[in-house]
mmCIF file with all atom_site columns, C-alpha atoms in Angstrom:
data_model
loop_
_atom_site.group_PDB
_atom_site.id
_atom_site.type_symbol
_atom_site.label_atom_id
_atom_site.label_alt_id
_atom_site.label_comp_id
_atom_site.label_asym_id
_atom_site.label_entity_id
_atom_site.label_seq_id
_atom_site.pdbx_PDB_ins_code
_atom_site.Cartn_x
_atom_site.Cartn_y
_atom_site.Cartn_z
_atom_site.occupancy
_atom_site.B_iso_or_equiv
_atom_site.pdbx_formal_charge
_atom_site.auth_seq_id
_atom_site.auth_comp_id
_atom_site.auth_asym_id
_atom_site.auth_atom_id
_atom_site.pdbx_PDB_model_num
ATOM 1   C CA . GLN A 1 1   ? 55.868 -24.564 11.999 1.00 85.00 ? 225 GLN A CA 1
ATOM 2   C CA . VAL A 1 2   ? 57.829 -25.191 15.309 1.00 90.00 ? 226 VAL A CA 1
ATOM 3   C CA . GLN A 1 3   ? 61.768 -23.032 14.641 1.00 95.00 ? 227 GLN A CA 1
ATOM 4   C CA . LEU A 1 4   ? 63.978 -25.233 16.844 1.00 96.00 ? 228 LEU A CA 1
ATOM 5   C CA . VAL A 1 5   ? 66.925 -22.512 17.023 1.00 96.00 ? 229 VAL A CA 1
ATOM 6   C CA . GLU A 1 6   ? 70.632 -22.973 18.256 1.00 95.00 ? 230 GLU A CA 1
ATOM 7   C CA . SER A 1 7   ? 72.983 -20.208 19.837 1.00 95.00 ? 231 SER A CA 1
ATOM 8   C CA . GLY A 1 8   ? 75.995 -21.499 21.789 1.00 96.00 ? 232 GLY A CA 1
ATOM 9   C CA . GLY A 1 9   ? 78.786 -22.730 19.370 1.00 94.00 ? 233 GLY A CA 1
ATOM 10  C CA . GLY A 1 10  ? 82.259 -21.409 19.003 1.00 96.00 ? 234 GLY A CA 1
ATOM 11  C CA . LEU A 1 11  ? 86.176 -22.338 18.725 1.00 97.00 ? 235 LEU A CA 1
ATOM 12  C CA . VAL A 1 12  ? 86.849 -24.215 22.021 1.00 98.00 ? 236 VAL A CA 1
ATOM 13  C CA . GLN A 1 13  ? 90.903 -25.172 22.727 1.00 98.00 ? 237 GLN A CA 1
ATOM 14  C CA . PRO A 1 14  ? 91.393 -29.122 24.592 1.00 98.00 ? 238 PRO A CA 1
ATOM 15  C CA . GLY A 1 15  ? 90.190 -30.003 27.050 1.00 98.00 ? 239 GLY A CA 1
ATOM 16  C CA . GLY A 1 16  ? 88.102 -26.973 27.338 1.00 98.00 ? 240 GLY A CA 1
ATOM 17  C CA . SER A 1 17  ? 84.045 -26.579 27.286 1.00 98.00 ? 241 SER A CA 1
ATOM 18  C CA . LEU A 1 18  ? 81.162 -25.160 25.687 1.00 98.00 ? 242 LEU A CA 1
ATOM 19  C CA . ARG A 1 19  ? 77.565 -25.007 26.063 1.00 98.00 ? 243 ARG A CA 1
ATOM 20  C CA . LEU A 1 20  ? 74.931 -25.462 23.742 1.00 98.00 ? 244 LEU A CA 1
ATOM 21  C CA . SER A 1 21  ? 71.484 -24.223 23.325 1.00 98.00 ? 245 SER A CA 1
ATOM 22  C CA . CYS A 1 22  ? 67.748 -24.864 21.634 1.00 97.00 ? 246 CYS A CA 1
ATOM 23  C CA . ALA A 1 23  ? 64.918 -22.968 21.934 1.00 97.00 ? 247 ALA A CA 1
ATOM 24  C CA . ALA A 1 24  ? 62.423 -24.549 20.368 1.00 95.00 ? 248 ALA A CA 1
ATOM 25  C CA . SER A 1 25  ? 59.280 -22.134 20.123 1.00 93.00 ? 249 SER A CA 1
ATOM 26  C CA . ALA A 1 26  ? 56.121 -24.479 20.891 1.00 88.00 ? 250 ALA A CA 1
ATOM 27  C CA . SER A 1 27  ? 55.686 -26.391 24.590 1.00 88.00 ? 251 SER A CA 1
ATOM 28  C CA . ILE A 1 28  ? 58.793 -29.265 24.718 1.00 86.00 ? 252 ILE A CA 1
ATOM 29  C CA . PHE A 1 29  ? 56.666 -31.483 26.393 1.00 84.00 ? 253 PHE A CA 1
ATOM 30  C CA . SER A 1 30  ? 54.909 -31.366 22.534 1.00 86.00 ? 254 SER A CA 1
ATOM 31  C CA . PHE A 1 31  ? 57.267 -33.723 21.279 1.00 91.00 ? 255 PHE A CA 1
ATOM 32  C CA . GLN A 1 32  ? 58.908 -37.254 22.747 1.00 91.00 ? 256 GLN A CA 1
ATOM 33  C CA . THR A 1 33  ? 62.084 -37.002 22.171 1.00 94.00 ? 257 THR A CA 1
ATOM 34  C CA . VAL A 1 34  ? 64.304 -33.975 21.980 1.00 96.00 ? 258 VAL A CA 1
ATOM 35  C CA . GLY A 1 35  ? 67.985 -34.071 21.251 1.00 97.00 ? 259 GLY A CA 1
ATOM 36  C CA . TRP A 1 36  ? 71.753 -33.747 20.146 1.00 98.00 ? 260 TRP A CA 1
ATOM 37  C CA . TYR A 1 37  ? 73.103 -34.565 16.172 1.00 98.00 ? 261 TYR A CA 1
ATOM 38  C CA . ARG A 1 38  ? 76.294 -33.438 15.178 1.00 98.00 ? 262 ARG A CA 1
ATOM 39  C CA . GLN A 1 39  ? 77.384 -33.830 11.275 1.00 98.00 ? 263 GLN A CA 1
ATOM 40  C CA . ALA A 1 40  ? 81.274 -33.311 10.506 1.00 96.00 ? 264 ALA A CA 1
ATOM 41  C CA . PRO A 1 41  ? 82.524 -32.743 7.094  1.00 92.00 ? 265 PRO A CA 1
ATOM 42  C CA . GLY A 1 42  ? 82.818 -35.127 4.860  1.00 94.00 ? 266 GLY A CA 1
ATOM 43  C CA . LYS A 1 43  ? 80.977 -37.541 7.203  1.00 96.00 ? 267 LYS A CA 1
ATOM 44  C CA . GLN A 1 44  ? 77.317 -38.452 8.082  1.00 97.00 ? 268 GLN A CA 1
ATOM 45  C CA . ARG A 1 45  ? 74.877 -36.630 11.235 1.00 97.00 ? 269 ARG A CA 1
ATOM 46  C CA . GLU A 1 46  ? 74.989 -38.779 13.951 1.00 98.00 ? 270 GLU A CA 1
ATOM 47  C CA . LEU A 1 47  ? 73.473 -38.933 16.696 1.00 98.00 ? 271 LEU A CA 1
ATOM 48  C CA . VAL A 1 48  ? 75.229 -37.014 20.165 1.00 98.00 ? 272 VAL A CA 1
ATOM 49  C CA . VAL A 1 49  ? 72.676 -37.587 23.149 1.00 98.00 ? 273 VAL A CA 1
ATOM 50  C CA . GLY A 1 50  ? 68.565 -38.097 22.535 1.00 97.00 ? 274 GLY A CA 1
ATOM 51  C CA . MET A 1 51  ? 66.564 -37.377 25.689 1.00 95.00 ? 275 MET A CA 1
ATOM 52  C CA . SER A 1 52  ? 62.085 -39.057 25.461 1.00 92.00 ? 276 SER A CA 1
ATOM 53  C CA . SER A 1 53  ? 59.778 -37.143 27.520 1.00 88.00 ? 277 SER A CA 1
ATOM 54  C CA . GLY A 1 54  ? 60.475 -39.177 30.488 1.00 87.00 ? 278 GLY A CA 1
ATOM 55  C CA . ALA A 1 55  ? 63.415 -37.692 30.860 1.00 88.00 ? 279 ALA A CA 1
ATOM 56  C CA . SER A 1 56  ? 65.357 -40.790 30.202 1.00 94.00 ? 280 SER A CA 1
ATOM 57  C CA . THR A 1 57  ? 68.837 -40.870 27.831 1.00 96.00 ? 281 THR A CA 1
ATOM 58  C CA . ASN A 1 58  ? 70.777 -42.174 25.323 1.00 96.00 ? 282 ASN A CA 1
ATOM 59  C CA . TYR A 1 59  ? 74.294 -41.005 24.766 1.00 98.00 ? 283 TYR A CA 1
ATOM 60  C CA . ALA A 1 60  ? 77.334 -41.415 21.431 1.00 98.00 ? 284 ALA A CA 1
ATOM 61  C CA . ASP A 1 61  ? 79.721 -44.037 23.072 1.00 98.00 ? 285 ASP A CA 1
ATOM 62  C CA . SER A 1 62  ? 81.627 -41.393 21.857 1.00 97.00 ? 286 SER A CA 1
ATOM 63  C CA . VAL A 1 63  ? 80.680 -38.334 24.185 1.00 98.00 ? 287 VAL A CA 1
ATOM 64  C CA . LYS A 1 64  ? 79.490 -40.281 27.516 1.00 98.00 ? 288 LYS A CA 1
ATOM 65  C CA . GLY A 1 65  ? 80.961 -38.848 30.670 1.00 97.00 ? 289 GLY A CA 1
ATOM 66  C CA . ARG A 1 66  ? 81.990 -35.712 28.480 1.00 98.00 ? 290 ARG A CA 1
ATOM 67  C CA . PHE A 1 67  ? 78.123 -34.265 26.877 1.00 98.00 ? 291 PHE A CA 1
ATOM 68  C CA . THR A 1 68  ? 75.197 -33.392 29.187 1.00 98.00 ? 292 THR A CA 1
ATOM 69  C CA . ILE A 1 69  ? 71.992 -33.093 27.436 1.00 98.00 ? 293 ILE A CA 1
ATOM 70  C CA . SER A 1 70  ? 69.282 -30.787 30.290 1.00 96.00 ? 294 SER A CA 1
ATOM 71  C CA . ARG A 1 71  ? 65.947 -29.213 29.468 1.00 93.00 ? 295 ARG A CA 1
ATOM 72  C CA . ASP A 1 72  ? 64.454 -26.333 30.626 1.00 92.00 ? 296 ASP A CA 1
ATOM 73  C CA . ASN A 1 73  ? 60.353 -26.833 30.862 1.00 88.00 ? 297 ASN A CA 1
ATOM 74  C CA . ALA A 1 74  ? 58.936 -23.625 31.525 1.00 91.00 ? 298 ALA A CA 1
ATOM 75  C CA . LYS A 1 75  ? 61.557 -22.355 28.796 1.00 94.00 ? 299 LYS A CA 1
ATOM 76  C CA . ASN A 1 76  ? 61.657 -24.616 26.202 1.00 94.00 ? 300 ASN A CA 1
ATOM 77  C CA . THR A 1 77  ? 64.993 -25.209 25.858 1.00 95.00 ? 301 THR A CA 1
ATOM 78  C CA . VAL A 1 78  ? 67.329 -28.055 25.550 1.00 97.00 ? 302 VAL A CA 1
ATOM 79  C CA . ASP A 1 79  ? 70.963 -27.796 26.629 1.00 97.00 ? 303 ASP A CA 1
ATOM 80  C CA . LEU A 1 80  ? 73.347 -29.911 25.457 1.00 98.00 ? 304 LEU A CA 1
ATOM 81  C CA . GLN A 1 81  ? 77.060 -29.044 27.980 1.00 98.00 ? 305 GLN A CA 1
ATOM 82  C CA . MET A 1 82  ? 80.073 -30.117 27.094 1.00 98.00 ? 306 MET A CA 1
ATOM 83  C CA . ASN A 1 83  ? 83.079 -30.489 28.621 1.00 98.00 ? 307 ASN A CA 1
ATOM 84  C CA . SER A 1 84  ? 86.187 -32.319 27.982 1.00 98.00 ? 308 SER A CA 1
ATOM 85  C CA . LEU A 1 85  ? 85.685 -31.552 24.167 1.00 98.00 ? 309 LEU A CA 1
ATOM 86  C CA . LYS A 1 86  ? 88.551 -33.159 21.612 1.00 98.00 ? 310 LYS A CA 1
ATOM 87  C CA . LEU A 1 87  ? 89.327 -32.852 17.876 1.00 97.00 ? 311 LEU A CA 1
ATOM 88  C CA . GLU A 1 88  ? 87.506 -34.923 17.000 1.00 97.00 ? 312 GLU A CA 1
ATOM 89  C CA . ASP A 1 89  ? 84.008 -33.391 18.626 1.00 98.00 ? 313 ASP A CA 1
ATOM 90  C CA . THR A 1 90  ? 84.711 -30.408 15.608 1.00 98.00 ? 314 THR A CA 1
ATOM 91  C CA . ALA A 1 91  ? 81.159 -30.602 13.891 1.00 98.00 ? 315 ALA A CA 1
ATOM 92  C CA . VAL A 1 92  ? 77.450 -28.517 12.998 1.00 98.00 ? 316 VAL A CA 1
ATOM 93  C CA . TYR A 1 93  ? 75.526 -29.590 15.844 1.00 98.00 ? 317 TYR A CA 1
ATOM 94  C CA . TYR A 1 94  ? 71.667 -30.007 15.347 1.00 98.00 ? 318 TYR A CA 1
ATOM 95  C CA . CYS A 1 95  ? 69.152 -29.753 17.603 1.00 97.00 ? 319 CYS A CA 1
ATOM 96  C CA . ASN A 1 96  ? 66.097 -31.689 16.804 1.00 97.00 ? 320 ASN A CA 1
ATOM 97  C CA . ALA A 1 97  ? 63.104 -32.398 18.199 1.00 96.00 ? 321 ALA A CA 1
ATOM 98  C CA . GLN A 1 98  ? 60.156 -35.393 17.066 1.00 95.00 ? 322 GLN A CA 1
ATOM 99  C CA . LYS A 1 99  ? 56.812 -36.420 17.603 1.00 91.00 ? 323 LYS A CA 1
ATOM 100 C CA . LYS A 1 100 ? 54.982 -40.091 17.400 1.00 90.00 ? 324 LYS A CA 1
ATOM 101 C CA . ASN A 1 101 ? 52.375 -41.467 18.374 1.00 89.00 ? 325 ASN A CA 1
ATOM 102 C CA . ALA A 1 102 ? 51.221 -44.085 20.598 1.00 89.00 ? 326 ALA A CA 1
ATOM 103 C CA . TRP A 1 103 ? 52.727 -47.008 19.317 1.00 89.00 ? 327 TRP A CA 1
ATOM 104 C CA . GLY A 1 104 ? 56.276 -44.888 18.123 1.00 86.00 ? 328 GLY A CA 1
ATOM 105 C CA . ASP A 1 105 ? 56.099 -44.125 14.306 1.00 91.00 ? 329 ASP A CA 1
ATOM 106 C CA . LEU A 1 106 ? 57.534 -41.020 13.701 1.00 91.00 ? 330 LEU A CA 1
ATOM 107 C CA . LEU A 1 107 ? 54.952 -38.244 13.333 1.00 91.00 ? 331 LEU A CA 1
ATOM 108 C CA . SER A 1 108 ? 56.919 -34.979 12.796 1.00 92.00 ? 332 SER A CA 1
ATOM 109 C CA . ASP A 1 109 ? 60.847 -34.217 12.902 1.00 94.00 ? 333 ASP A CA 1
ATOM 110 C CA . TYR A 1 110 ? 61.967 -31.056 14.055 1.00 96.00 ? 334 TYR A CA 1
ATOM 111 C CA . TRP A 1 111 ? 65.743 -29.369 13.135 1.00 97.00 ? 335 TRP A CA 1
ATOM 112 C CA . GLY A 1 112 ? 67.669 -25.985 14.259 1.00 97.00 ? 336 GLY A CA 1
ATOM 113 C CA . GLN A 1 113 ? 70.045 -24.556 11.501 1.00 96.00 ? 337 GLN A CA 1
ATOM 114 C CA . GLY A 1 114 ? 72.720 -26.093 13.637 1.00 97.00 ? 338 GLY A CA 1
ATOM 115 C CA . THR A 1 115 ? 75.632 -24.147 14.598 1.00 97.00 ? 339 THR A CA 1
ATOM 116 C CA . GLN A 1 116 ? 79.283 -24.520 13.982 1.00 98.00 ? 340 GLN A CA 1
ATOM 117 C CA . VAL A 1 117 ? 81.879 -26.226 17.421 1.00 98.00 ? 341 VAL A CA 1
ATOM 118 C CA . THR A 1 118 ? 85.130 -25.957 15.906 1.00 98.00 ? 342 THR A CA 1
ATOM 119 C CA . VAL A 1 119 ? 87.909 -27.541 18.819 1.00 98.00 ? 343 VAL A CA 1
ATOM 120 C CA . SER A 1 120 ? 91.644 -26.580 18.067 1.00 97.00 ? 344 SER A CA 1
ATOM 121 C CA . SER A 1 121 ? 95.331 -25.636 19.333 1.00 94.00 ? 345 SER A CA 1
#
């Protein structure tokens, strides 16, 4: 069973920065897609950013230009650098990794336990 463990959440003032990290128990090469989602209180979980195995990315409009996803293949980690944080970025952030077949059908969907990010003055 693949495990994803997030770290790096916390409390930050508006305009500040945080860096989240997701450590995978398996090689991230084995996943077709890795990414970050978030869920704010009373709202549905939403995609923050996804990254394909070819390193193409898909950012939510609300975070473009402020957040950056990166991965370290040697360490099997996927990071999310968050800059210029806003009050509305407050949420639980989840790491996600997916395995798909050659036709793009989802085979496995893995989630971390989540890490709280609170933006407050």
